[in-house]
PDB file of C-alpha atoms in Angstrom:
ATOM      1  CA  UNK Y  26     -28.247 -71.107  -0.088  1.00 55.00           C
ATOM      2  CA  UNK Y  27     -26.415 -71.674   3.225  1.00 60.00           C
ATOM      3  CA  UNK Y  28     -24.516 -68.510   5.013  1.00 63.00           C
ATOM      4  CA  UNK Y  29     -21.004 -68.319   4.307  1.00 62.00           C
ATOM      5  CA  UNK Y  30     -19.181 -66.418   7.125  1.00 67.00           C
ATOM      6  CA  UNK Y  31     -18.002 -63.402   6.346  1.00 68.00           C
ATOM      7  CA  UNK Y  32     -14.277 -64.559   8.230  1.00 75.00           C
ATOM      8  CA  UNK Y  33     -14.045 -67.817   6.352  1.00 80.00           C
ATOM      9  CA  UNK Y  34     -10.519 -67.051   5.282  1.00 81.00           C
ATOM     10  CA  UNK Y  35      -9.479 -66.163   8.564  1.00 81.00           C
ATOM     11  CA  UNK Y  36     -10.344 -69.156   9.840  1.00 83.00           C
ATOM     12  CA  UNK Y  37      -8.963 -71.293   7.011  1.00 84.00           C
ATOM     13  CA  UNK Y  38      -5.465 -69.506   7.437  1.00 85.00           C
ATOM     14  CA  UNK Y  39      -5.928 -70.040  11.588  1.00 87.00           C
ATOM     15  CA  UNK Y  40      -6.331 -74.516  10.929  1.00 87.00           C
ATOM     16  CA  UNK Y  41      -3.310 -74.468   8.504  1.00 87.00           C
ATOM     17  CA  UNK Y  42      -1.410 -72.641  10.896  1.00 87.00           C
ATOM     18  CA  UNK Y  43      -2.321 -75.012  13.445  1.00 86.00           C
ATOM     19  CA  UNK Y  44      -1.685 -77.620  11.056  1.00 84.00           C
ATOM     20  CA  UNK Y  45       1.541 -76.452  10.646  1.00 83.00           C
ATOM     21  CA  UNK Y  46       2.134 -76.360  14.603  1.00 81.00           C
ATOM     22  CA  UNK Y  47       1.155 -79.898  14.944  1.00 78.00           C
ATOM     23  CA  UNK Y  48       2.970 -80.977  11.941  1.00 76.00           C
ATOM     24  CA  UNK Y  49       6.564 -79.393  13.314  1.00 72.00           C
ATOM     25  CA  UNK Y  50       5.700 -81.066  16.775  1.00 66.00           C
ATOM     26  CA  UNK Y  51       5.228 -84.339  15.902  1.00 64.00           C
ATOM     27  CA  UNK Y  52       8.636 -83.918  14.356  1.00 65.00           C
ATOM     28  CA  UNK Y  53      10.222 -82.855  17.664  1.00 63.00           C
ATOM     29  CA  UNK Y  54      11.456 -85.755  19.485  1.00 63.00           C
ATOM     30  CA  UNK Y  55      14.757 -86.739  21.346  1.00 61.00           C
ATOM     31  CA  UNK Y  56      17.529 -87.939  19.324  1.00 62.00           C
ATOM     32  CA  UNK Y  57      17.622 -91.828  19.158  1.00 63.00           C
ATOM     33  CA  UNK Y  58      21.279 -92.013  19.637  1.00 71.00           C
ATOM     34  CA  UNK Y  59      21.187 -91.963  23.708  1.00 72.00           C
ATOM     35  CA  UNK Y  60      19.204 -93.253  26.783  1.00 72.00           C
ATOM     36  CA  UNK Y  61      19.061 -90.998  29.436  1.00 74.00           C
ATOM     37  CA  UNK Y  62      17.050 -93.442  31.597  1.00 77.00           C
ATOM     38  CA  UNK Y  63      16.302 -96.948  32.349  1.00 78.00           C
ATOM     39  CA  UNK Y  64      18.316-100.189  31.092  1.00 80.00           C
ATOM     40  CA  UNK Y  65      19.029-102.070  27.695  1.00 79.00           C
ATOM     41  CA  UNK Y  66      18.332-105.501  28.433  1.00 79.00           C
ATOM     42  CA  UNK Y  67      19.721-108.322  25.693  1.00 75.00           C
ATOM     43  CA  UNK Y  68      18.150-111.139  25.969  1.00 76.00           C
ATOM     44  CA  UNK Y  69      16.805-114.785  24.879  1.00 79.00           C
ATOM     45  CA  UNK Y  70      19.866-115.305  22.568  1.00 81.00           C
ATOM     46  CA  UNK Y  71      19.915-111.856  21.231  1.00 85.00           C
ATOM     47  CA  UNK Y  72      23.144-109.703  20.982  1.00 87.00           C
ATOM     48  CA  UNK Y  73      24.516-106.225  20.638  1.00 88.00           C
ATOM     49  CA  UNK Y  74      27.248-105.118  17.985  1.00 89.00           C
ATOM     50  CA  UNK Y  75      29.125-102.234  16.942  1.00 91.00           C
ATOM     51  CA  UNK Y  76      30.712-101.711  13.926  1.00 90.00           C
ATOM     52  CA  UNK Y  77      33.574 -99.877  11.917  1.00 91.00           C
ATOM     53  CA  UNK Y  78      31.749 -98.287   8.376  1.00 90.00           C
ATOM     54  CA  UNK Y  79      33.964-101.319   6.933  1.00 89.00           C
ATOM     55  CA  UNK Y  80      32.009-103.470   8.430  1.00 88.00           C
ATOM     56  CA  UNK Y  81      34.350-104.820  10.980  1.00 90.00           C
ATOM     57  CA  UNK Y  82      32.557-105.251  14.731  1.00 90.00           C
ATOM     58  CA  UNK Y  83      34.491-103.933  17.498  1.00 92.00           C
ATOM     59  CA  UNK Y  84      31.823-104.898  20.072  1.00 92.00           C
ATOM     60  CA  UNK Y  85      29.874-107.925  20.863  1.00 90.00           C
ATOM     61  CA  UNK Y  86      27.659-108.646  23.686  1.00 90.00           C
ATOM     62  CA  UNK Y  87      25.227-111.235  24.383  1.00 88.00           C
ATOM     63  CA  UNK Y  88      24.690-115.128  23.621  1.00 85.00           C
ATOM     64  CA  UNK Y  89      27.125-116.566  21.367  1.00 80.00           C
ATOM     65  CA  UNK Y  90      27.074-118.811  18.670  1.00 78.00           C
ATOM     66  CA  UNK Y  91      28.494-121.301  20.669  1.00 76.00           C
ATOM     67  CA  UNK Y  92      25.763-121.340  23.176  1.00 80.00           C
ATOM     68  CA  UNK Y  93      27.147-119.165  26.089  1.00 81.00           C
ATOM     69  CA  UNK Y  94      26.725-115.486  27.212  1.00 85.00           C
ATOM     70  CA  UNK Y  95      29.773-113.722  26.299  1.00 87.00           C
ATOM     71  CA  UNK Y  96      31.150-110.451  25.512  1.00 90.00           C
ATOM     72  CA  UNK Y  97      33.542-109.380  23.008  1.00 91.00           C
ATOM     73  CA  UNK Y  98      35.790-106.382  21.894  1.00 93.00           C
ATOM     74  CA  UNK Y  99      37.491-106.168  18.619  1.00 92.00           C
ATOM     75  CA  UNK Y 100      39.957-104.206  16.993  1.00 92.00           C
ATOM     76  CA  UNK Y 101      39.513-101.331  14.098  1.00 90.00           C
ATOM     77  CA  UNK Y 102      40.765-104.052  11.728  1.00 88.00           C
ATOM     78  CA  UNK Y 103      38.327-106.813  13.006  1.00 84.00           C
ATOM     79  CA  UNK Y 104      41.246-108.801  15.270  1.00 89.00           C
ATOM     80  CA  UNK Y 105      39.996-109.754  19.020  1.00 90.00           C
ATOM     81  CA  UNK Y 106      41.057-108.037  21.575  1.00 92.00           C
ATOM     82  CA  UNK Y 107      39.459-108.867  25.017  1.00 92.00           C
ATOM     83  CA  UNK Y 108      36.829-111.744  25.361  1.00 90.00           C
ATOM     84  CA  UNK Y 109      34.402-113.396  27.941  1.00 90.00           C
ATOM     85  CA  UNK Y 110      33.160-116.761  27.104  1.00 84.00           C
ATOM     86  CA  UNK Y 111      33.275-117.934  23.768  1.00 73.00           C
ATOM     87  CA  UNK Y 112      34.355-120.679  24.333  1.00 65.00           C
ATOM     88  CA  UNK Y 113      34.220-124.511  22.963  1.00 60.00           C
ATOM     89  CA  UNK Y 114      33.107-125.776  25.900  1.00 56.00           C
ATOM     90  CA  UNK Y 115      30.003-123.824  27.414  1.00 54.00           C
ATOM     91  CA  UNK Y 116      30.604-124.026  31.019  1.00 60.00           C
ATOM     92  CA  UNK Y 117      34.294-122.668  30.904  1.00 77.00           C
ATOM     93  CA  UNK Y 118      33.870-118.622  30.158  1.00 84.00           C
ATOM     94  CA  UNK Y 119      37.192-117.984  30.327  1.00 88.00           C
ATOM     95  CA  UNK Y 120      38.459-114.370  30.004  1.00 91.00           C
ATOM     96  CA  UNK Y 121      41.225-113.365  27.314  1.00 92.00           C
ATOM     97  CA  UNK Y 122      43.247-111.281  25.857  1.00 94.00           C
ATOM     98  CA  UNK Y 123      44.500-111.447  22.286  1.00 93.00           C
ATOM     99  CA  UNK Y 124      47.332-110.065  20.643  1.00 92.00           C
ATOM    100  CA  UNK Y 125      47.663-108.108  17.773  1.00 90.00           C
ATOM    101  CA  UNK Y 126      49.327-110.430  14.862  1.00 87.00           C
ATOM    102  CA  UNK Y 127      46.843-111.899  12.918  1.00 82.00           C
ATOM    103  CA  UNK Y 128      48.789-114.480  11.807  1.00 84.00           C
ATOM    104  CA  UNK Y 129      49.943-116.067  15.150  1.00 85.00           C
ATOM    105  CA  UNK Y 130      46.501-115.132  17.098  1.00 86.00           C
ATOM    106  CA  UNK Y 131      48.048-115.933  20.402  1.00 91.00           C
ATOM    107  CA  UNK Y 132      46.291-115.484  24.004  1.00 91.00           C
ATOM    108  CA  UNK Y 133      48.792-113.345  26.297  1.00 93.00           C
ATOM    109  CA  UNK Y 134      46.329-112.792  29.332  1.00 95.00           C
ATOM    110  CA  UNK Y 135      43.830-115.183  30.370  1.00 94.00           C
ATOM    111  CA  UNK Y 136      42.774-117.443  33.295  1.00 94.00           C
ATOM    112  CA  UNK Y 137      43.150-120.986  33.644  1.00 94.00           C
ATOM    113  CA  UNK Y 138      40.671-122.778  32.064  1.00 92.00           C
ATOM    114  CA  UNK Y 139      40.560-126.477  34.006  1.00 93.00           C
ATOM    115  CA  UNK Y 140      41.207-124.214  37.561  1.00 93.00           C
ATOM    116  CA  UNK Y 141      39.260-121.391  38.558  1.00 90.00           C
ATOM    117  CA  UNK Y 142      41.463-119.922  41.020  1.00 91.00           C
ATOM    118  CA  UNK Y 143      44.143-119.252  39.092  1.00 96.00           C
ATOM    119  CA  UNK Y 144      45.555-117.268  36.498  1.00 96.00           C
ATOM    120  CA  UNK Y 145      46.229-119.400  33.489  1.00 95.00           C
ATOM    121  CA  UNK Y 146      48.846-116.637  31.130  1.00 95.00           C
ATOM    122  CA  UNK Y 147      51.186-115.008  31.494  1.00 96.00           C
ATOM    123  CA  UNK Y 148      53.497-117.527  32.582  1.00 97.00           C
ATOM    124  CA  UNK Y 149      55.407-116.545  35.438  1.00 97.00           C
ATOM    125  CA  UNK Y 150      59.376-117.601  36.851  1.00 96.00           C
ATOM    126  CA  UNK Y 151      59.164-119.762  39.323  1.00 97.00           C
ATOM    127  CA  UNK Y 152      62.627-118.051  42.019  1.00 96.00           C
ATOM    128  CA  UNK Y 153      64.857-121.103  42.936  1.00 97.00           C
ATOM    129  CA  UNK Y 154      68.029-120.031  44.285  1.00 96.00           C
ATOM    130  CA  UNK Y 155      71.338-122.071  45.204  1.00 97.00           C
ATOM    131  CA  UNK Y 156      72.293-122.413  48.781  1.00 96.00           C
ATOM    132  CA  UNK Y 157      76.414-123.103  50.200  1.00 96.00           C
ATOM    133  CA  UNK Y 158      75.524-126.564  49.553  1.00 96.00           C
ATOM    134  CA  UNK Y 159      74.601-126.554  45.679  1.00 96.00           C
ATOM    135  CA  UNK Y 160      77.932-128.205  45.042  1.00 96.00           C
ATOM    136  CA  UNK Y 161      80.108-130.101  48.781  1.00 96.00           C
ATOM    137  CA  UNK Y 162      81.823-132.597  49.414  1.00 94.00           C
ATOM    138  CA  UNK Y 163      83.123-135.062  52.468  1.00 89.00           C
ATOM    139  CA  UNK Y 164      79.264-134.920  53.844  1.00 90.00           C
ATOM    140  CA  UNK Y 165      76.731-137.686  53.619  1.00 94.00           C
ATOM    141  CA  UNK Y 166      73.800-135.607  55.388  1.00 96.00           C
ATOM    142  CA  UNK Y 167      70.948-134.220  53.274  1.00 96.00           C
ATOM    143  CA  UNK Y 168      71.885-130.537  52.675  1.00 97.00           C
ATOM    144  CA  UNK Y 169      69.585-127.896  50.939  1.00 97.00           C
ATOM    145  CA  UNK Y 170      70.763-127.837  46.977  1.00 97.00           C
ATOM    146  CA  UNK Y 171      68.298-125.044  46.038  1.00 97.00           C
ATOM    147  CA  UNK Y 172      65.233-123.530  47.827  1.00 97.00           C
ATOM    148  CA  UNK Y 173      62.151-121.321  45.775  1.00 96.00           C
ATOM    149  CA  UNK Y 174      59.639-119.780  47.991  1.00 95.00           C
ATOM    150  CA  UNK Y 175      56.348-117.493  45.895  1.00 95.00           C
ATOM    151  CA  UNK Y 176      52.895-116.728  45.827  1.00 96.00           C
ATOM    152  CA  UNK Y 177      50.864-119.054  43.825  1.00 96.00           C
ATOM    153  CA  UNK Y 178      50.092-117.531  40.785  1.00 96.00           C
ATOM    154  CA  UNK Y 179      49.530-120.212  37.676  1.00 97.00           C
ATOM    155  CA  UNK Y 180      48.161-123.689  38.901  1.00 97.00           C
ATOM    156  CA  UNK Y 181      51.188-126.180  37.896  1.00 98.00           C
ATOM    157  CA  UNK Y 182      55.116-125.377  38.215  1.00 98.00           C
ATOM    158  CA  UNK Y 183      57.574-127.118  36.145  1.00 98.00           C
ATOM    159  CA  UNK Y 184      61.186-127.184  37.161  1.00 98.00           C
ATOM    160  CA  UNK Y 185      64.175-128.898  35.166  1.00 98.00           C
ATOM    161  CA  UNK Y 186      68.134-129.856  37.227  1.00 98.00           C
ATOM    162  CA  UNK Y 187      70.971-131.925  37.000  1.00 98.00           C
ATOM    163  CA  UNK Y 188      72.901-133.759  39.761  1.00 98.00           C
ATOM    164  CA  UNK Y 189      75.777-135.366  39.946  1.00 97.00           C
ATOM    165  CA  UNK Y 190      77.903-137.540  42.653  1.00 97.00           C
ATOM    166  CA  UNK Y 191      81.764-138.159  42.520  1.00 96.00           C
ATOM    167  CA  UNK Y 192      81.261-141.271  44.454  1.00 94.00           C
ATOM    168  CA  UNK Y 193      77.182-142.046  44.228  1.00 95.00           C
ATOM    169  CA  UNK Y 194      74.853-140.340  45.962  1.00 96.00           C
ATOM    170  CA  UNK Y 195      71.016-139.356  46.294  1.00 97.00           C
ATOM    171  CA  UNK Y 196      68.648-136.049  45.625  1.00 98.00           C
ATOM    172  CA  UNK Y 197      65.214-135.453  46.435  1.00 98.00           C
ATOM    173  CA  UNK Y 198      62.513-132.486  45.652  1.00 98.00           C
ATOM    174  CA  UNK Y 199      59.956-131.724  48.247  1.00 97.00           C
ATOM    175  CA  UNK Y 200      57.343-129.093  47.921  1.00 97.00           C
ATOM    176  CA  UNK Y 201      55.050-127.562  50.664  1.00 96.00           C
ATOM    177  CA  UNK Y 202      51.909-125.929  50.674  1.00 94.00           C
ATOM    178  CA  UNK Y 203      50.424-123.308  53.450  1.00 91.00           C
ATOM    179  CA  UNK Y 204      49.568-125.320  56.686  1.00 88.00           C
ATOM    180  CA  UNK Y 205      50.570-128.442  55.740  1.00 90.00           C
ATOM    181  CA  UNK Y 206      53.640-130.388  56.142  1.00 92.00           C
ATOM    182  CA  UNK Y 207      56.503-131.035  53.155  1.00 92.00           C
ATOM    183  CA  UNK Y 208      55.716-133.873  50.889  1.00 95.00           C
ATOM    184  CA  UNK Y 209      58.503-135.667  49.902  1.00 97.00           C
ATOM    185  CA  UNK Y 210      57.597-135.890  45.476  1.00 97.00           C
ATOM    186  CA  UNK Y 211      60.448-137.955  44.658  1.00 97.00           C
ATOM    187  CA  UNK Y 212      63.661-139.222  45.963  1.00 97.00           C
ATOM    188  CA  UNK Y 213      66.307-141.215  43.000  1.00 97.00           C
ATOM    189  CA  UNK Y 214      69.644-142.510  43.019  1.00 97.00           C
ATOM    190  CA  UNK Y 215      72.943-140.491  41.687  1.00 97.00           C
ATOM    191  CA  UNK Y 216      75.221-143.273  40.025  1.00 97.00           C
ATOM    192  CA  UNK Y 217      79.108-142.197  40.619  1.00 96.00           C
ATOM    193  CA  UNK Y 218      80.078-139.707  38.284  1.00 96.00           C
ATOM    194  CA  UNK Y 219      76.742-139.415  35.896  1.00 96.00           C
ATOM    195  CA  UNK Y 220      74.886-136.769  35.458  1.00 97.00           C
ATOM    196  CA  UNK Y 221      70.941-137.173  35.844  1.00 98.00           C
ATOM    197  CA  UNK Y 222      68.509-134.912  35.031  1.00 98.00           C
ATOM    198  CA  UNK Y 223      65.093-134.302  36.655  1.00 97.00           C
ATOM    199  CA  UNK Y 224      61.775-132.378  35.065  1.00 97.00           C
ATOM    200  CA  UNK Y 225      58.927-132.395  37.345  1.00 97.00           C
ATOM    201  CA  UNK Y 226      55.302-130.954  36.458  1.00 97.00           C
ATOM    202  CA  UNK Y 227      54.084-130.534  39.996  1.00 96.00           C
ATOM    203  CA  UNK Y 228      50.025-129.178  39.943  1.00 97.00           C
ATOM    204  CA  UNK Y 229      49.814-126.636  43.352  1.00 97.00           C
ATOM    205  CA  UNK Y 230      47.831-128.736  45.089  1.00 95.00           C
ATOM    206  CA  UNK Y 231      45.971-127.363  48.607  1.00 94.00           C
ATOM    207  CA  UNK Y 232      47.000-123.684  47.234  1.00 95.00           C
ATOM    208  CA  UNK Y 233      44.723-120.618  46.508  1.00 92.00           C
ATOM    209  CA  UNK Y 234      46.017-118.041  44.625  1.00 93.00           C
ATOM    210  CA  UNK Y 235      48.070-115.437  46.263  1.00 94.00           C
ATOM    211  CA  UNK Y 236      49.132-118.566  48.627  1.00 95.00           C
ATOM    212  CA  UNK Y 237      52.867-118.849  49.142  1.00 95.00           C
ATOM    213  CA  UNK Y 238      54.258-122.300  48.286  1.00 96.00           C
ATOM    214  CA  UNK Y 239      58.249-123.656  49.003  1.00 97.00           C
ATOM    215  CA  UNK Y 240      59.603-126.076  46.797  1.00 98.00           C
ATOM    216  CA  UNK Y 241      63.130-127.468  47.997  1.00 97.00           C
ATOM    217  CA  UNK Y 242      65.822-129.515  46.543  1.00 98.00           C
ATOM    218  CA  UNK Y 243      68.037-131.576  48.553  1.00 98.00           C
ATOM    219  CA  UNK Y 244      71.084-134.078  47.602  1.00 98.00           C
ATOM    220  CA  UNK Y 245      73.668-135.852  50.082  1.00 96.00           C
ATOM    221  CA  UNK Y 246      76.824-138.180  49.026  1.00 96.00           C
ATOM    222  CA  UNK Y 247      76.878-141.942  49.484  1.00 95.00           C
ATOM    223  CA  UNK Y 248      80.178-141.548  50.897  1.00 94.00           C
ATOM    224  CA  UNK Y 249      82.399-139.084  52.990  1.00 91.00           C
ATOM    225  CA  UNK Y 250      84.918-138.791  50.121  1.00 91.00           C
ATOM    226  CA  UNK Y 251      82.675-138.023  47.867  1.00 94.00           C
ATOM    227  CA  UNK Y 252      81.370-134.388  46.226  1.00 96.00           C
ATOM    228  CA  UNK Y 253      77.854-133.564  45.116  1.00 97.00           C
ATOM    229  CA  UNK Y 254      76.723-131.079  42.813  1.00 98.00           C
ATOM    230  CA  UNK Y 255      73.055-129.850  41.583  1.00 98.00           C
ATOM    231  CA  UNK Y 256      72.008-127.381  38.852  1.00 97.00           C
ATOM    232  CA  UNK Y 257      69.193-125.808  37.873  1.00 97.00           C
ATOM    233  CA  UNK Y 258      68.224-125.233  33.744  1.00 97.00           C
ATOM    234  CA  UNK Y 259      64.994-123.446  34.506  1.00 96.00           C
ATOM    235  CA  UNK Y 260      61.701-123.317  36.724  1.00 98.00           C
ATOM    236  CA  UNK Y 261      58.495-121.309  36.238  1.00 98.00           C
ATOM    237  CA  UNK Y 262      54.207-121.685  36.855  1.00 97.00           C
ATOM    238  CA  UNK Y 263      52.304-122.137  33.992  1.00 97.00           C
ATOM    239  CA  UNK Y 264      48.781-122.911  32.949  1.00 97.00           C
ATOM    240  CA  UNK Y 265      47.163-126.319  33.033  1.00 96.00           C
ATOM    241  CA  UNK Y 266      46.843-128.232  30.150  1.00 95.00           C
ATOM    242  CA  UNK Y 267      45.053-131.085  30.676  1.00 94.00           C
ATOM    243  CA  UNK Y 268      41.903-131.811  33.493  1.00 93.00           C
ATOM    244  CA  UNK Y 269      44.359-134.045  35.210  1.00 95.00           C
ATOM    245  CA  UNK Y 270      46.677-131.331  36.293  1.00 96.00           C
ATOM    246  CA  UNK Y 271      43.893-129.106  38.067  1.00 95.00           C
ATOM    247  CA  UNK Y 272      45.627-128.274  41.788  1.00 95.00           C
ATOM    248  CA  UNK Y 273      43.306-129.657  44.629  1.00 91.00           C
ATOM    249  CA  UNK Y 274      41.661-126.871  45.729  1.00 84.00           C
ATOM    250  CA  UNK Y 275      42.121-125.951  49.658  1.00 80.00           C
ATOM    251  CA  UNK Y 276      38.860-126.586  52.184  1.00 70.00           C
ATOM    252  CA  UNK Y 277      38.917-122.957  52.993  1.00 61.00           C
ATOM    253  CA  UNK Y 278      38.441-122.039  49.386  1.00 54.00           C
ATOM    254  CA  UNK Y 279      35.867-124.510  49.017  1.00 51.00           C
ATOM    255  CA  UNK Y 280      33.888-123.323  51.968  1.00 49.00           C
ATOM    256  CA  UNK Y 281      34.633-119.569  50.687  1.00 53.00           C
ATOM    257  CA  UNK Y 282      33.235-120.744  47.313  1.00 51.00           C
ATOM    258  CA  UNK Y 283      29.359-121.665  49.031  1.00 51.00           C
ATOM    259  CA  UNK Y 284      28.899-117.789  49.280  1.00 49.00           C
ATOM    260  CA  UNK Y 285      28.445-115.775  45.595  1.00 51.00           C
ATOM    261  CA  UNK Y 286      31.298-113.059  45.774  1.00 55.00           C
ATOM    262  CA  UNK Y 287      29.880-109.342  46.479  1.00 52.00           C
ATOM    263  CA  UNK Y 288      30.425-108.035  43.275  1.00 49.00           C
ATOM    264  CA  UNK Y 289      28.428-111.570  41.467  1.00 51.00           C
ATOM    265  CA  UNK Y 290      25.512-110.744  44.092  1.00 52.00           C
ATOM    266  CA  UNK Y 291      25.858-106.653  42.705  1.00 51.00           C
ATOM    267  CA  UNK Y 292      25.206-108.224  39.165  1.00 53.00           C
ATOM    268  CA  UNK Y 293      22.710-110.093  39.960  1.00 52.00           C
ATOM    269  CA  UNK Y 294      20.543-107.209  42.140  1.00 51.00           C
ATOM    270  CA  UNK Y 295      18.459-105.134  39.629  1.00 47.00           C
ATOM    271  CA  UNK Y 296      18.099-101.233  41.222  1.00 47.00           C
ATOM    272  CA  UNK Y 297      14.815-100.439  40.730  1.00 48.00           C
ATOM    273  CA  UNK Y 298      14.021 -97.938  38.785  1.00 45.00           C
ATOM    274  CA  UNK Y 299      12.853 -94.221  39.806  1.00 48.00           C
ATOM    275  CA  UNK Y 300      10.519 -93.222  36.433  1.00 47.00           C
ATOM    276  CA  UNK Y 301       7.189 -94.823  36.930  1.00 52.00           C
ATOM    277  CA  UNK Y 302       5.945 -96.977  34.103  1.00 49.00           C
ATOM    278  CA  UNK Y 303       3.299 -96.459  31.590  1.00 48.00           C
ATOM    279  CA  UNK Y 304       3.270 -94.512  28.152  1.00 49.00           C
ATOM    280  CA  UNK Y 305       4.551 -91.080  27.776  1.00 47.00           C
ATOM    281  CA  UNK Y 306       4.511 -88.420  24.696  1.00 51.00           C
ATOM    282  CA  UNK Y 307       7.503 -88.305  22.625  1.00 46.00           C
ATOM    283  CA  UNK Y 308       8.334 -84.628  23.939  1.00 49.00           C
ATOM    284  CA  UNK Y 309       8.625 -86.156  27.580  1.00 46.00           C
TER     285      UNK Y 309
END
């Protein structure tokens, strides 16, 4: 019969404590609701979300259903809020903002999605304001109607008038971008005594944003006798709405556009990383 130490209980109690050491260990890890270190990379059509107990996301990054790389945020009832991309078309990602009725679903803040310099909403007054000469008479000289001078904001300005000429008479609307000379968009006839009206959709071509641009109205009489009068209905910048109205954009911020921006080339850098790899305990 073998020998049966005398401390055999001893040592049985001993491995179940031990047992019981290694058991509350293994159970001792960090909390899996932070990262204290390294990245979170989302990748290969993969995305992130983060949702209300509803069920209602309020967070969106990564590749879209649409194709693109986006990011969204989302209201507690599910309503967008702010998005990147997302788009129909692929190529565009456009940022927006949305507001808050549901049923309207309106952007109020984005930038313009056929020109990349500029901002596409809000929609911003265009300042035209009358000169001495809005309304003379017994001149036959072109004379300053109305003269708006701002920094390029949207990429197309719309402006609606009215002119009219006792005895006949002409107008013309010029517009002038910085460095280059005015361009003459249209001169047209004033029959005696009618009233014409003018709308003009002019894109801001050879403009960057921030740029200041001068449009100018001008009108004269056909005869000495004779009074002329212009008024403006409105004027403002808005976004483009087809292709066709994309400003031509300036050399300088075509040449500017060869170079990434700094904070594109930031994104892009990865800063390496100071834990070493390889496999650590959970306790680490």
């Amino acid at each position: 019969m073998a020998a049966v130490p005398q401390d055999i209980l001893d040592r049985i109690r001993s491995l179940e404590r031990q047992v019981r050491e290694l058991t509350g260990r293994s159970q001792m890890r960090p909390a899996l609701d932070k990262i204290l270190h390294g990245d979170i990379t989302i990748g290969e059509g993969g995305q992130l979300f983060a949702e209300t107990p509803s069920g209602q996301r309020t967070f969106i990054v990564g590749q879209t259903p649409q194709g693109d790389w986006g990011v969204g945020i989302g209201r507690e009832d599910g309503t967008a809020a702010l998005t990147v991309g997302d788009d129909d078309a692929t190529d565009r990602q456009m940022i927006r903002m949305w507001n808050r009725d549901r049923d309207s679903r309106q952007v109020i803040v984005m930038d313009d999605y056929y020109s990349d310099q500029f901002l596409g909403r809000p929609w911003l007054p265009l300042p035209m304001y009358p000169t001495a000469n809005s309304a003379m008479e017994n001149t036959t000289s072109w004379q300053f109607a109305w003269i708006g001078r701002m920094p390029a904001q949207n990429a197309v300005a719309v402006l609606n008038f009215s002119s009219i000429a006792s005895a006949g008479g002409q107008a013309r609307i010029t517009y002038v971008a910085p460095g280059n000379s005015e361009r003459v968009l249209e001169t047209w006839t004033l029959p005696a005594n009618t009233w014409v009206n003018k709308s003009f959709t002019v894109p801001l071509d050879d403009a960057g944003w921030g740029d200041p641009v001068l449009f100018q109205i001008e009108h004269r009489n056909s005869a000495s006798t004779g009074a002329v009068e212009t008024r403006m209905f409105n004027a403002y910048t808005r976004n483009t709405f087809t292709e066709a109205e994309a400003p031509d954009v300036p050399a300088r911020t075509a040449f500017a556009a060869a170079a990434p921006p700094a904070f594109e080339a930031d994104l892009a850098t990865t800063p390496e990383s100071p834990v070493e790899p390889g496999l650590r305990r959970v306790d680490e």
